[in-house]
Each structure stands twice: as structure tokens, then as C-alpha cells.
Short mmCIF file of C-alpha atoms in Angstrom, two decimals:
data_model
loop_
_atom_site.label_atom_id
_atom_site.label_comp_id
_atom_site.label_asym_id
_atom_site.label_seq_id
_atom_site.Cartn_x
_atom_site.Cartn_y
_atom_site.Cartn_z
CA MET A 17 -38.45 14.72 18.96
CA SER A 18 -39.38 18.31 19.60
CA GLU A 19 -37.09 21.18 18.99
CA VAL A 20 -36.37 21.78 22.61
CA GLN A 21 -35.36 18.01 22.76
CA GLN A 22 -33.29 18.10 19.85
CA LEU A 23 -31.54 21.10 21.22
CA THR A 24 -30.74 19.51 24.53
CA TYR A 25 -29.50 16.50 22.66
CA GLY A 26 -27.30 18.71 20.83
CA LEU A 27 -25.66 20.43 23.61
CA ILE A 28 -25.10 17.03 25.16
CA VAL A 29 -23.44 16.02 21.99
CA THR A 30 -21.44 19.42 21.78
CA LEU A 31 -20.02 18.77 25.31
CA VAL A 32 -19.17 15.14 24.92
CA GLY A 33 -17.79 15.95 21.23
CA MET A 34 -15.62 18.74 22.38
CA GLY A 35 -14.54 16.51 25.48
CA ILE A 36 -13.64 13.47 23.42
CA VAL A 37 -11.64 15.78 20.87
CA PHE A 38 -9.84 17.45 23.55
CA LEU A 39 -9.10 14.32 25.60
CA VAL A 40 -7.78 12.30 22.46
CA LEU A 41 -5.56 15.18 21.44
CA ILE A 42 -4.34 16.07 24.96
CA GLY A 43 -3.40 12.35 25.19
CA LEU A 44 -1.52 12.31 21.70
CA SER A 45 0.34 15.45 22.93
CA PHE A 46 1.57 13.66 26.15
CA MET A 47 2.36 10.56 24.50
CA LEU A 48 4.57 12.86 21.77
CA ASP A 49 6.29 14.22 24.87
CA ALA A 50 7.07 10.55 25.97
CA LEU A 51 8.20 9.83 22.47
CA LYS A 52 10.57 12.86 22.43
CA LEU A 53 12.26 11.65 25.65
CA LEU A 54 12.78 8.13 24.24
CA SER A 55 14.24 9.00 20.96
CA ASN A 56 16.42 11.96 22.17
CA LYS A 57 18.28 9.80 24.94
CA GLY A 58 21.28 9.27 22.76
CA LYS A 59 21.35 12.81 21.13
CA GLY A 60 21.29 14.79 24.36
CA GLU A 61 24.79 13.43 25.20
CA LYS A 62 26.36 14.17 21.81
CA LYS A 63 25.05 17.65 21.80
CA ALA A 64 26.78 18.25 25.11
CA GLU A 65 30.16 17.06 23.71
CA VAL A 66 30.03 19.50 20.77
CA VAL A 67 29.49 22.30 22.80
CA LYS A 68 32.47 21.48 25.14
CA ILE A 69 34.73 21.40 22.10
CA GLU A 70 33.69 24.75 20.94
CA LYS A 71 34.56 26.29 24.20
CA SER A 72 37.91 24.92 24.33
CA GLU A 73 38.73 25.76 20.91
CA GLU A 74 37.54 29.08 21.14
CA PRO A 75 39.93 31.68 19.63
CA VAL A 76 41.16 34.86 21.61
CA GLU A 77 39.56 37.29 19.45
CA VAL A 78 36.14 35.98 18.89
CA VAL A 79 33.68 36.03 21.66
CA ASN A 80 30.34 35.69 20.27
CA VAL A 81 29.96 33.14 17.51
CA PRO A 82 27.13 30.67 17.03
CA GLU A 83 27.73 27.10 16.77
CA GLU A 84 28.19 27.09 12.89
CA ASP A 85 31.77 26.56 11.62
CA ALA A 86 33.52 29.24 13.42
CA GLY A 87 36.82 29.28 11.98
CA GLU A 88 35.43 29.52 8.47
CA LEU A 89 32.81 32.28 9.16
CA ILE A 90 35.60 34.24 11.08
CA ALA A 91 37.80 34.16 8.14
CA VAL A 92 35.02 35.26 5.63
CA ILE A 93 34.11 38.23 7.74
CA SER A 94 37.47 39.43 8.21
CA ALA A 95 38.11 39.11 4.63
CA ALA A 96 35.07 41.13 3.71
CA LEU A 97 36.03 43.87 6.16
CA ALA A 98 39.55 43.86 4.92
CA ALA A 99 38.31 44.45 1.21
CA CYS A 100 35.60 46.99 2.46
CA MET A 101 38.39 49.13 4.66
CA GLY A 102 41.13 48.80 2.33
CA SER A 103 43.75 47.85 4.82
CA SER A 104 44.93 43.96 5.55
CA SER A 105 47.46 44.61 8.11
CA ASN A 106 46.46 46.39 11.08
CA LEU A 107 42.67 45.13 11.21
CA VAL A 108 41.99 43.68 14.79
CA ILE A 109 38.60 42.00 15.26
CA LYS A 110 37.54 41.52 18.80
CA THR A 111 33.93 40.38 18.56
CA ILE A 112 31.55 39.21 16.00
CA ASN A 113 27.74 39.48 16.97
CA ARG A 114 24.54 38.64 15.15
CA VAL A 115 22.16 41.51 14.62
CA GLU A 116 18.65 40.01 14.57
CA GLY A 117 16.08 41.23 12.13
CA ASN A 118 17.92 43.41 9.46
CA THR A 119 17.49 40.70 6.64
CA PRO A 120 17.10 42.69 3.34
CA VAL A 121 13.50 42.81 1.74
CA TRP A 122 14.61 41.01 -1.18
CA ALA A 123 16.15 38.02 0.67
CA LYS A 124 12.89 37.69 2.96
CA ALA A 125 11.00 37.69 -0.40
CA GLY A 126 13.14 35.01 -1.52
CA ARG A 127 13.03 32.94 1.48
CA GLN A 128 9.26 33.11 1.47
CA GLU A 129 9.22 32.03 -2.20
CA GLN A 130 11.18 28.83 -1.30
CA MET A 131 8.90 27.96 1.57
CA TYR A 132 5.75 28.40 -0.44
CA ASN A 133 7.18 26.33 -3.40
CA ARG A 134 7.70 23.41 -0.99
CA LEU A 135 4.01 23.39 0.18
CA MET B 17 -44.52 8.24 -41.27
CA SER B 18 -44.50 11.57 -42.53
CA LEU B 19 -41.41 13.83 -42.22
CA THR B 20 -43.13 16.40 -39.89
CA GLN B 21 -44.21 13.65 -37.68
CA SER B 22 -40.90 12.31 -37.12
CA LEU B 23 -39.35 15.69 -36.64
CA ILE B 24 -41.90 16.11 -33.81
CA ASP B 25 -41.19 12.70 -32.36
CA PHE B 26 -37.47 13.82 -32.33
CA CYS B 27 -38.07 16.98 -30.56
CA GLY B 28 -39.78 15.01 -27.89
CA THR B 29 -36.48 13.17 -27.10
CA MET B 30 -34.49 16.25 -26.92
CA GLY B 31 -33.68 17.66 -23.52
CA PHE B 32 -35.00 21.13 -23.98
CA THR B 33 -38.53 20.26 -24.27
CA SER B 34 -38.49 18.40 -20.78
CA MET B 35 -36.33 20.77 -18.84
CA THR B 36 -37.76 22.07 -15.58
CA TRP B 37 -36.85 25.39 -14.38
CA GLN B 38 -34.90 24.03 -11.35
CA GLU B 39 -32.63 22.14 -13.88
CA GLY B 40 -32.18 25.39 -15.83
CA VAL B 41 -31.01 27.41 -12.69
CA MET B 42 -28.73 24.46 -11.71
CA ILE B 43 -27.15 24.30 -14.98
CA CYS B 44 -26.61 28.10 -14.70
CA ILE B 45 -25.40 27.76 -11.27
CA SER B 46 -22.87 25.21 -12.47
CA PHE B 47 -21.56 27.57 -15.03
CA VAL B 48 -20.74 30.19 -12.49
CA LEU B 49 -18.91 27.46 -10.56
CA ILE B 50 -16.70 26.37 -13.43
CA TYR B 51 -16.01 30.13 -14.00
CA LEU B 52 -14.95 30.56 -10.26
CA ALA B 53 -12.73 27.44 -10.48
CA VAL B 54 -11.03 28.10 -13.85
CA LYS B 55 -10.77 31.86 -13.83
CA LYS B 56 -10.53 32.60 -10.00
CA GLY B 57 -8.82 29.57 -8.90
CA PHE B 58 -11.30 28.68 -6.29
CA GLU B 59 -9.92 25.04 -5.13
CA PRO B 60 -10.11 24.14 -8.99
CA LEU B 61 -9.00 20.72 -8.32
CA LEU B 62 -12.29 19.77 -6.54
CA LEU B 63 -14.76 22.48 -7.60
CA LEU B 64 -14.13 22.01 -11.16
CA PRO B 65 -15.24 18.18 -11.20
CA ILE B 66 -18.05 19.17 -8.61
CA ALA B 67 -19.42 21.93 -11.01
CA PHE B 68 -19.30 19.63 -13.97
CA GLY B 69 -21.05 16.90 -12.08
CA MET B 70 -23.63 19.47 -11.34
CA LEU B 71 -24.05 20.24 -15.08
CA LEU B 72 -24.35 16.51 -15.98
CA ALA B 73 -26.73 15.64 -13.29
CA ASN B 74 -29.13 18.30 -14.29
CA LEU B 75 -29.21 17.54 -17.91
CA PRO B 76 -32.77 16.34 -18.63
CA MET B 77 -33.22 12.82 -19.90
CA ALA B 78 -29.53 11.91 -19.76
CA GLY B 79 -30.11 9.57 -16.97
CA LEU B 80 -26.53 9.61 -15.61
CA ASN B 81 -27.84 9.23 -12.20
CA ALA B 82 -30.25 6.53 -13.14
CA GLU B 83 -30.57 3.43 -10.74
CA PRO B 84 -30.29 0.13 -12.36
CA VAL B 85 -33.60 -1.45 -12.97
CA TYR B 86 -34.06 -5.26 -12.01
CA GLU B 87 -37.10 -7.29 -12.92
CA ILE B 88 -38.21 -10.31 -10.79
CA VAL B 89 -38.79 -13.27 -12.89
CA VAL B 90 -39.69 -16.85 -12.47
CA ASP B 91 -36.77 -19.04 -13.69
CA PRO B 92 -38.38 -21.43 -16.20
CA VAL B 93 -36.07 -24.12 -15.12
CA THR B 94 -36.06 -24.09 -11.34
CA GLY B 95 -39.42 -22.12 -10.85
CA GLN B 96 -37.64 -19.64 -8.47
CA HIS B 97 -37.89 -16.03 -8.44
CA VAL B 98 -34.86 -14.49 -9.65
CA HIS B 99 -33.74 -10.94 -10.37
CA GLN B 100 -33.23 -9.97 -13.96
CA LEU B 101 -31.19 -6.93 -15.06
CA VAL B 102 -33.31 -4.59 -17.32
CA ASP B 103 -31.39 -1.41 -17.21
CA ALA B 104 -27.64 -1.31 -16.05
CA GLY B 105 -28.08 2.12 -14.46
CA GLY B 106 -26.14 5.42 -15.18
CA LEU B 107 -22.51 6.12 -15.16
CA LEU B 108 -22.67 8.46 -12.19
CA TYR B 109 -24.84 5.99 -9.98
CA TRP B 110 -22.21 3.50 -10.19
CA LEU B 111 -19.30 5.87 -9.41
CA TYR B 112 -21.39 7.41 -6.67
CA ARG B 113 -21.09 4.09 -4.70
CA GLY B 114 -17.59 4.85 -3.77
CA VAL B 115 -19.20 7.92 -1.93
CA LYS B 116 -22.10 6.30 -0.61
CA LEU B 117 -20.23 3.23 0.89
CA GLY B 118 -17.59 5.58 2.39
CA ILE B 119 -14.63 4.52 0.07
CA TYR B 120 -13.42 7.49 -1.58
CA PRO B 121 -12.88 9.84 1.35
CA PRO B 122 -10.51 7.37 3.14
CA LEU B 123 -8.56 6.89 -0.17
CA ILE B 124 -7.89 10.67 -0.38
CA PHE B 125 -6.85 10.77 3.12
CA LEU B 126 -4.33 8.10 2.37
CA GLY B 127 -2.92 10.46 -0.31
CA VAL B 128 -3.28 13.45 1.98
CA GLY B 129 -1.03 11.35 4.66
CA ALA B 130 1.53 10.81 2.02
CA MET B 131 1.94 14.27 1.28
CA THR B 132 1.66 15.61 4.97
CA ASP B 133 4.75 16.38 6.97
CA PHE B 134 3.92 15.82 10.74
CA GLY B 135 7.07 17.02 11.84
CA PRO B 136 6.14 20.51 13.07
CA LEU B 137 3.60 18.78 15.18
CA ILE B 138 5.94 16.30 16.37
CA ALA B 139 8.53 19.08 17.39
CA ASN B 140 5.86 20.96 19.22
CA PRO B 141 3.34 18.64 20.88
CA ARG B 142 1.48 21.30 22.49
CA SER B 143 0.38 22.78 19.22
CA ILE B 144 -1.88 19.76 18.78
CA LEU B 145 -4.34 21.42 21.32
CA LEU B 146 -5.01 24.32 18.80
CA GLY B 147 -6.09 21.55 16.50
CA ALA B 148 -8.54 20.57 18.92
CA ALA B 149 -9.86 24.08 19.91
CA ALA B 150 -10.51 24.92 16.24
CA GLN B 151 -13.16 22.17 16.37
CA LEU B 152 -15.13 24.47 18.24
CA GLY B 153 -16.68 25.66 14.88
CA ILE B 154 -18.28 22.25 14.26
CA PHE B 155 -20.25 22.03 17.34
CA THR B 156 -21.22 25.64 17.60
CA THR B 157 -22.70 25.33 13.99
CA PHE B 158 -24.25 22.13 14.85
CA ILE B 159 -26.12 23.90 17.76
CA GLY B 160 -26.76 26.82 15.41
CA ALA B 161 -28.52 24.46 12.81
CA LEU B 162 -30.64 23.27 15.57
CA LEU B 163 -31.53 26.61 16.63
CA LEU B 164 -32.73 27.42 13.23
CA ASN B 165 -35.48 24.77 13.77
CA PHE B 166 -37.36 27.58 16.00
CA ILE B 167 -37.71 29.44 12.88
CA PRO B 168 -40.89 28.17 10.96
CA GLY B 169 -40.16 26.89 7.70
CA ILE B 170 -36.72 25.40 8.30
CA THR B 171 -36.24 22.08 9.92
CA PHE B 172 -33.17 20.40 10.17
CA THR B 173 -32.79 16.79 11.92
CA ILE B 174 -30.09 16.07 14.36
CA PRO B 175 -27.91 13.93 11.38
CA GLU B 176 -28.56 16.92 9.00
CA ALA B 177 -27.38 19.50 11.67
CA ALA B 178 -24.22 17.46 12.34
CA SER B 179 -23.43 17.10 8.73
CA ILE B 180 -23.56 20.97 8.40
CA GLY B 181 -21.55 21.62 11.46
CA ILE B 182 -18.70 19.44 10.08
CA ILE B 183 -18.31 22.24 7.43
CA GLY B 184 -16.64 23.82 10.19
CA GLY B 185 -13.96 21.23 10.11
CA ALA B 186 -12.71 22.81 6.96
CA ASP B 187 -11.84 19.39 5.73
CA GLY B 188 -13.56 18.37 2.46
CA PRO B 189 -13.05 14.55 2.50
CA THR B 190 -14.30 14.48 6.20
CA ALA B 191 -17.36 16.52 5.31
CA ILE B 192 -18.05 14.25 2.49
CA TYR B 193 -17.62 11.18 4.37
CA LEU B 194 -19.94 12.41 7.20
CA THR B 195 -22.67 13.46 5.03
CA ALA B 196 -22.89 10.44 3.05
CA LYS B 197 -23.45 8.54 5.95
CA LEU B 198 -25.70 10.76 7.66
CA ALA B 199 -27.47 12.85 5.58
CA PRO B 200 -26.67 12.09 1.74
CA HIS B 201 -29.41 14.25 0.39
CA LEU B 202 -27.49 17.26 1.70
CA LEU B 203 -24.25 16.36 0.11
CA GLY B 204 -24.14 18.63 -2.82
CA PRO B 205 -25.05 21.95 -0.96
CA ILE B 206 -22.19 21.03 1.83
CA ALA B 207 -19.67 19.84 -0.43
CA VAL B 208 -20.00 23.14 -2.32
CA ALA B 209 -20.18 25.26 0.93
CA ALA B 210 -17.13 23.49 2.41
CA TYR B 211 -14.81 23.72 -0.70
CA SER B 212 -16.02 27.37 -1.45
CA TYR B 213 -15.23 28.54 2.05
CA MET B 214 -12.00 26.70 1.99
CA ALA B 215 -11.05 28.66 -0.96
CA LEU B 216 -12.15 31.76 0.92
CA VAL B 217 -9.99 31.09 4.11
CA PRO B 218 -7.62 34.13 2.98
CA LEU B 219 -10.54 36.42 3.19
CA ILE B 220 -12.57 35.04 6.21
CA GLN B 221 -9.94 34.51 8.73
CA PRO B 222 -7.71 37.81 8.95
CA PRO B 223 -10.27 39.99 10.16
CA ILE B 224 -11.16 37.67 12.86
CA MET B 225 -7.46 37.14 13.66
CA ARG B 226 -7.06 40.78 13.82
CA ALA B 227 -9.87 41.35 15.87
CA LEU B 228 -9.04 38.93 18.76
CA THR B 229 -5.47 39.81 19.20
CA THR B 230 -3.30 42.73 20.17
CA LYS B 231 -0.52 44.16 18.05
CA GLU B 232 2.00 42.80 20.81
CA GLU B 233 0.51 39.27 20.58
CA ARG B 234 0.87 39.21 16.77
CA GLU B 235 4.51 40.31 16.78
CA ILE B 236 5.59 37.80 19.15
CA VAL B 237 8.55 35.61 17.43
CA MET B 238 8.43 31.89 18.34
CA GLU B 239 11.46 29.80 18.83
CA GLN B 240 12.87 27.64 15.99
CA LEU B 241 11.37 24.07 16.23
CA ARG B 242 13.56 21.39 17.03
CA PRO B 243 14.76 18.82 14.47
CA VAL B 244 12.68 15.60 14.74
CA SER B 245 14.29 12.07 14.42
CA LYS B 246 13.38 9.33 12.03
CA LEU B 247 12.28 7.15 14.76
CA GLU B 248 9.69 9.84 16.11
CA ARG B 249 8.33 10.20 12.68
CA ILE B 250 7.62 6.55 12.00
CA VAL B 251 6.26 5.79 15.44
CA PHE B 252 3.92 8.73 15.21
CA PRO B 253 1.45 7.38 12.50
CA ILE B 254 1.45 4.12 14.28
CA MET B 255 0.67 5.65 17.67
CA VAL B 256 -2.13 7.97 16.41
CA THR B 257 -3.84 5.27 14.47
CA THR B 258 -3.88 3.05 17.78
CA VAL B 259 -4.92 5.50 19.97
CA VAL B 260 -7.53 7.15 18.07
CA SER B 261 -9.07 4.03 16.66
CA LEU B 262 -9.33 2.33 20.17
CA VAL B 263 -10.93 5.59 21.58
CA LEU B 264 -13.17 6.06 18.52
CA PRO B 265 -13.61 3.01 16.35
CA SER B 266 -15.85 5.17 13.92
CA ALA B 267 -13.14 7.37 13.01
CA ALA B 268 -10.74 4.57 12.27
CA SER B 269 -11.02 4.61 8.54
CA LEU B 270 -10.32 8.24 8.13
CA VAL B 271 -7.63 8.17 10.52
CA GLY B 272 -6.15 4.73 9.85
CA MET B 273 -5.78 5.55 5.93
CA LEU B 274 -4.27 9.05 6.64
CA MET B 275 -1.70 7.47 9.08
CA LEU B 276 -1.07 4.58 6.52
CA GLY B 277 -0.16 7.26 3.61
CA ASN B 278 2.01 9.05 6.21
CA LEU B 279 4.02 5.90 7.42
CA LEU B 280 4.47 5.00 3.84
CA ARG B 281 5.98 8.51 3.19
CA GLU B 282 8.25 8.20 6.45
CA ALA B 283 9.10 4.72 5.84
CA ALA B 284 10.21 5.30 2.32
CA THR B 285 13.22 7.14 3.65
CA ILE B 286 14.45 3.98 5.32
CA GLN B 287 13.14 1.33 2.80
CA SER B 288 13.55 3.24 -0.52
CA GLY B 289 11.39 0.43 -2.17
CA LEU B 290 8.33 1.90 -0.57
CA ASN B 291 8.66 5.04 -2.63
CA ARG B 292 6.50 3.25 -5.37
CA LEU B 293 3.76 3.03 -3.04
CA MET B 294 4.18 6.51 -1.53
CA LYS B 295 4.12 8.10 -5.06
CA THR B 296 1.09 6.08 -6.14
CA ALA B 297 -0.95 6.95 -3.07
CA SER B 298 -0.19 10.83 -3.23
CA GLY B 299 -0.20 10.76 -6.93
CA GLU B 300 -2.14 8.65 -9.46
CA LEU B 301 -4.45 7.14 -6.76
CA MET B 302 -5.40 10.39 -5.53
CA ASN B 303 -5.94 12.01 -8.70
CA ILE B 304 -8.27 9.39 -9.93
CA ILE B 305 -10.23 9.33 -6.75
CA VAL B 306 -10.50 13.33 -6.94
CA ILE B 307 -12.03 12.90 -10.24
CA PHE B 308 -14.62 10.08 -9.20
CA LEU B 309 -15.26 11.95 -5.94
CA GLY B 310 -15.80 15.67 -7.29
CA THR B 311 -17.98 14.57 -10.25
CA THR B 312 -20.15 12.30 -8.29
CA VAL B 313 -20.76 14.72 -5.16
CA GLY B 314 -21.44 17.59 -7.81
CA ALA B 315 -24.03 15.05 -9.14
CA THR B 316 -25.91 14.77 -6.17
CA ALA B 317 -27.02 18.66 -6.43
CA LYS B 318 -30.21 17.67 -8.28
CA GLY B 319 -32.08 20.90 -8.89
CA GLU B 320 -35.33 20.07 -6.79
CA VAL B 321 -33.33 19.23 -3.74
CA PHE B 322 -30.53 22.00 -4.17
CA LEU B 323 -32.71 25.12 -4.80
CA SER B 324 -34.47 25.15 -1.38
CA PRO B 325 -34.25 27.61 1.82
CA LYS B 326 -32.19 24.68 3.25
CA THR B 327 -29.12 25.43 0.81
CA LEU B 328 -29.21 28.89 2.04
CA ALA B 329 -29.13 28.20 5.56
CA ILE B 330 -26.43 25.85 4.81
CA ILE B 331 -24.30 28.62 3.18
CA ALA B 332 -24.60 30.96 5.95
CA LEU B 333 -24.14 28.23 8.61
CA GLY B 334 -20.96 27.20 6.86
CA LEU B 335 -19.69 30.72 6.86
CA ALA B 336 -20.40 30.81 10.81
CA ALA B 337 -18.70 27.51 11.05
CA PHE B 338 -15.42 28.65 9.45
CA SER B 339 -15.61 31.99 11.61
CA MET B 340 -16.19 30.09 14.98
CA GLY B 341 -13.41 27.60 14.25
CA THR B 342 -11.06 30.51 13.71
CA ALA B 343 -12.18 32.31 16.83
CA GLY B 344 -11.92 29.11 18.66
CA GLY B 345 -8.26 28.48 17.73
CA VAL B 346 -7.17 31.96 18.17
CA LEU B 347 -8.82 32.44 21.70
CA PHE B 348 -7.02 29.22 22.68
CA GLY B 349 -3.68 30.40 21.24
CA LYS B 350 -4.15 33.55 23.52
CA ILE B 351 -4.87 31.22 26.56
CA MET B 352 -1.44 29.29 25.44
CA CYS B 353 0.28 32.61 24.94
CA LYS B 354 -0.46 33.56 28.49
CA MET B 355 0.45 30.21 30.14
CA THR B 356 3.75 30.03 28.24
CA GLY B 357 4.55 33.70 29.35
CA GLY B 358 4.57 35.03 25.69
CA LYS B 359 6.12 32.28 23.98
CA VAL B 360 3.24 31.17 21.72
CA ASN B 361 2.00 33.63 18.85
CA PRO B 362 -1.86 33.41 19.16
CA LEU B 363 -2.00 33.73 15.29
CA ILE B 364 -1.07 29.98 14.84
CA GLY B 365 -4.32 29.16 16.33
CA SER B 366 -6.12 29.95 13.45
CA ALA B 367 -4.52 27.37 11.40
CA GLY B 368 -6.16 24.75 13.70
CA VAL B 369 -9.02 24.47 11.38
CA SER B 370 -7.41 22.00 8.87
CA ALA B 371 -7.40 23.82 5.40
CA VAL B 372 -3.86 22.59 4.73
CA PRO B 373 -1.76 24.63 3.79
CA MET B 374 -4.15 27.63 3.28
CA ALA B 375 -4.79 28.27 6.78
CA ALA B 376 -0.99 28.01 8.01
CA ARG B 377 -0.14 30.36 5.11
CA VAL B 378 -2.91 33.11 6.49
CA SER B 379 -1.12 32.71 9.91
CA GLN B 380 2.15 33.56 8.39
CA LYS B 381 0.78 36.38 6.41
CA VAL B 382 -0.98 38.19 9.26
CA GLY B 383 2.09 37.50 11.40
CA GLN B 384 4.37 39.10 8.90
CA GLU B 385 2.15 42.31 8.70
CA ALA B 386 2.60 43.02 12.37
CA ASN B 387 6.35 42.15 12.40
CA PRO B 388 7.98 41.75 9.10
CA SER B 389 10.75 39.66 10.35
CA ASN B 390 8.61 36.90 11.82
CA PHE B 391 8.24 33.49 10.26
CA LEU B 392 5.31 31.65 11.62
CA LEU B 393 4.67 29.22 8.84
CA MET B 394 6.39 26.06 10.32
CA HIS B 395 4.94 26.83 13.72
CA ALA B 396 1.41 27.12 12.10
CA MET B 397 1.87 23.82 10.35
CA GLY B 398 1.69 22.04 13.81
CA PRO B 399 -1.90 22.94 14.55
CA ASN B 400 -2.98 22.83 10.89
CA VAL B 401 -2.09 19.11 10.43
CA ALA B 402 -3.30 18.59 14.25
CA GLY B 403 -6.61 20.17 12.74
CA VAL B 404 -6.91 17.13 10.41
CA ILE B 405 -6.69 14.78 12.99
CA GLY B 406 -9.10 16.80 15.12
CA SER B 407 -11.88 17.20 12.53
CA ALA B 408 -11.59 13.33 11.92
CA VAL B 409 -12.18 12.67 15.58
CA ALA B 410 -14.98 15.09 15.61
CA ALA B 411 -16.34 13.41 12.65
CA GLY B 412 -15.98 10.05 14.58
CA VAL B 413 -17.85 11.40 17.44
CA LEU B 414 -20.82 12.96 15.34
CA LEU B 415 -21.05 9.57 13.54
CA SER B 416 -21.42 7.51 16.51
CA MET B 417 -23.82 9.85 18.45
CA CYS B 418 -26.04 11.13 15.67
CA ASN B 419 -26.64 8.23 13.57
CA PHE B 420 -30.24 7.58 13.98
#
């Protein structure tokens, strides 16, 4: 085979090759979507229930607490605030909001180390 | 026989007297590689056995690579011609059968499968496409090698070009598997290039990733991945094996063993008895194979073959392969970023060139430089493990189209 013929064949292999790689992996990705639907049928209903319960039990003072154990979290935060401010009687907490992205540097470093250790 | 005569005879049996200059150079190269593996930590797990194999193979007169010698004799009783073993052959010759016959790489994949968590991929199925895009490096390098044919002095046949291209898959076992079948004489340089560049991923990738993305894109914080159910984890390996093997039977041994290992891992959470198999596959069996594979692959690097302009071309093309793969992944990541309205950070695309988990860590690191509170690691693991499947599929394509 001459150089030009080789190159032409190479281009064909490239086109077919990339095509097959993409086809196979796109196919797999759609099959994974289908798998998700199948395995999450039962779970979807459960999640909805949990949300409902949380809403009905929501205490008056708290407006915005994520789905963790709300009562415990509020208790901890109010106790910490009370200890900090030195008063325990006239403290009213109206909302607790999570602020994104203010993790201390050492906590981030620790988290990273944890992740790298598991790999 | 006089004393002097026997001393001269003994000198004749020493390696020094019959060493060629190529062997001397190769022994020095093996020292450098051993230094890089031990002191600098360049993929020591494989580079150290490879370097030592290189040393063993280039020792003159040691005959570790010697083929067995048979003699055809006439059987005195039956009068038929029969084989008689004259020399049993060297140790490395027999260990190399596992590479030559394509046995070791799939067994390594068995262990890799048992250690890999495909959860991030199952949670975000679209990330599998990044693992496909990053295979661009394989095919552009393949074309690049064929283009070098126009330069006088260098000729690569199509199977050779395909074996060089597979360096871009950034996946050692796949590269060795394909090269052993298509161009076994290039196994040494290709394995050394593949493993060295894999160790250099943290140096090669970041400049390309920064050049191809804007700061805003690098700062994108991705949504947390959903939890993946046990059922999905168990169905996944079975599904991938069936689909890939039906489309590409030539990739079945690599993908099949990878997924068997993964199935052992996931099924062990239900049937605890399987833990034993999982541990063996990812532990002792894998370690044994790594020793055999590394040493024998290194032993293919005989001086007279390794020291040629082709090796330099392979080293250069290998770098191009890694760079193009990274670029392909990042560019496809940008397309996905646009299509999802800015929900995908293009940096995870570069993890699509396998090199698990190094490439994913690089995505995490470059992402964190732009936005210190960003954690891309788990998002990058999706394309990362998809890259392993992608390069096995690409190897299957090359194997079936370039095997003359």
C-alpha cells in the first residue's frame, strides 16, 4: 500500500472508529437512563412522603432548614448562639439559613484528604 | 590446560566481552527508569518491573528471552518424526506467553473492575459521552503516525500506527493488549511511553485545560450526584458486557473481564461469600499479573529494536495522543456545558482519558484553583471510568479493522 492509500484507509478507520465509540457509549447512556427509571420507581413515592411530613411538622420559628434532622439542628444552633451571646431567656430565632462557600480552609483540606485516601 | 588458558576461557563466558553498544545503552536507560520509578514515583507499580525487565533482557548471554529449541528426530521404535526438547527456553520467554496470547491484560482488567466504583457514571449517564470524546486522541495519533510516513526514513504500517494511537487511551493494559496483537515488536517503546505519560498527566493536562476554558466555565459548581441503588450497580456490568460484546466481539475479553470484576465487587455487598473472589481479583491475582506483565513487557525492549528513530517518533506521538485526548474531552465538555445551560463544568471532560484516578484528580485540582469551594472529583470520576470502557471499545475497533 502506498502512503496515500494508507492515509485514506486511516481516515476511514478514524471515522468508523469514533463513530462506533460514540454509538456504543451513547447507547449505554440511554440504557442507563432507562435503568434509572426502573430502579427508582418505588423510591420516588417515598421521597414525596418525607417532604410532606416535614412541611406539616415545620415549627413556627424556623423557615428554611434543609431536610436533615431539623429539631436537633435547631437545638444545637440555638444553644450555640445562647452560649455565644451570654443570654438564655430573651433569644428568638426566626430563620436559619445555610450560607454557601464559607467552609474554613482547614476543613476543606481535611475533606480533600479524606477523598484522596479513598481513591 | 594451563591456568592462563582457563582464565581466558572464563573471560570468554563473561557478559562484558560480548556486550554490544546497544545493550550497554539499554542497561543505562533501564537504570534511569528505575530511578524515575523509585525516587520520583512515576507509576512505580509498573515502571519498576518494566525497567528491571529491560535490564534483564539486555544482559548479554543470559538468555532469559531464549526460545525453546526442539530437534526433529526419528523415533527408533515407530520410525516417525517426533520433536525432542533440546533447550527448554528462558524464563522470560515463557512468562511472556501471557502477553503474547493476550491473557495478562484482561486479568489486570478483572482486578481494575473489582476496584472501580462505577456509581458516579451510573448517577450521571451523560458523562459517559465525555469518555467517548476523549478517545479522539487515539485516532488523531493514528493519523499522525501515518502522516509521518511522508517523511523519508520513518515508515509505520497500519497495525503499527494503530498500536501507537492506543497510547492516547491512557490505559496501560489496553495498550499492551492491542500492541501484543498488532505490532509485538513495538511493545517495549509503547508500554514505556504509555506508562511514563500516565505518570505525567498532572503536568500535561492542566495547561491544555486552562487554555481551552474560560475562568467562568472553570468556576461552574455542579449539582450533587444522586445516590445509586444496588440494583443499578448490579445490572450495569451485565448490561455493558452484553451491549459492548454484541457490537464489538473483539473487545469482549477486555470489557468482559473488567465487568466481571465489577460484578464481583457489587454482588459482594449482597452475597458476602463473594468477598473472597473480589479480594483475590483486586489483590493477589492482580499483583502477580502486574509482576509478570511488567517484567516481560520490559524484556521486549531489546537494544537493537528499541534504539531506533521509531522509538523517538513513538515518544513524540504519545505526547500528542495524550494532549489531543485531553483537548477532545474538554472541548466536548464545553459543548455539553452550552447544551445544559451551564450545568456541566468542562474541566471534567479531560478526565475522559482513562488514567484512573489521576486524570480525575487533575480536574478536581484545576477546578479548585478557579473556585476554591468547588468539588469536581466525583463528577470527574464518571468520565474517568467511562474512558476505560471507551478505550477498550476503541481498541476493539482497531483490532478488527487494522489486523492484517
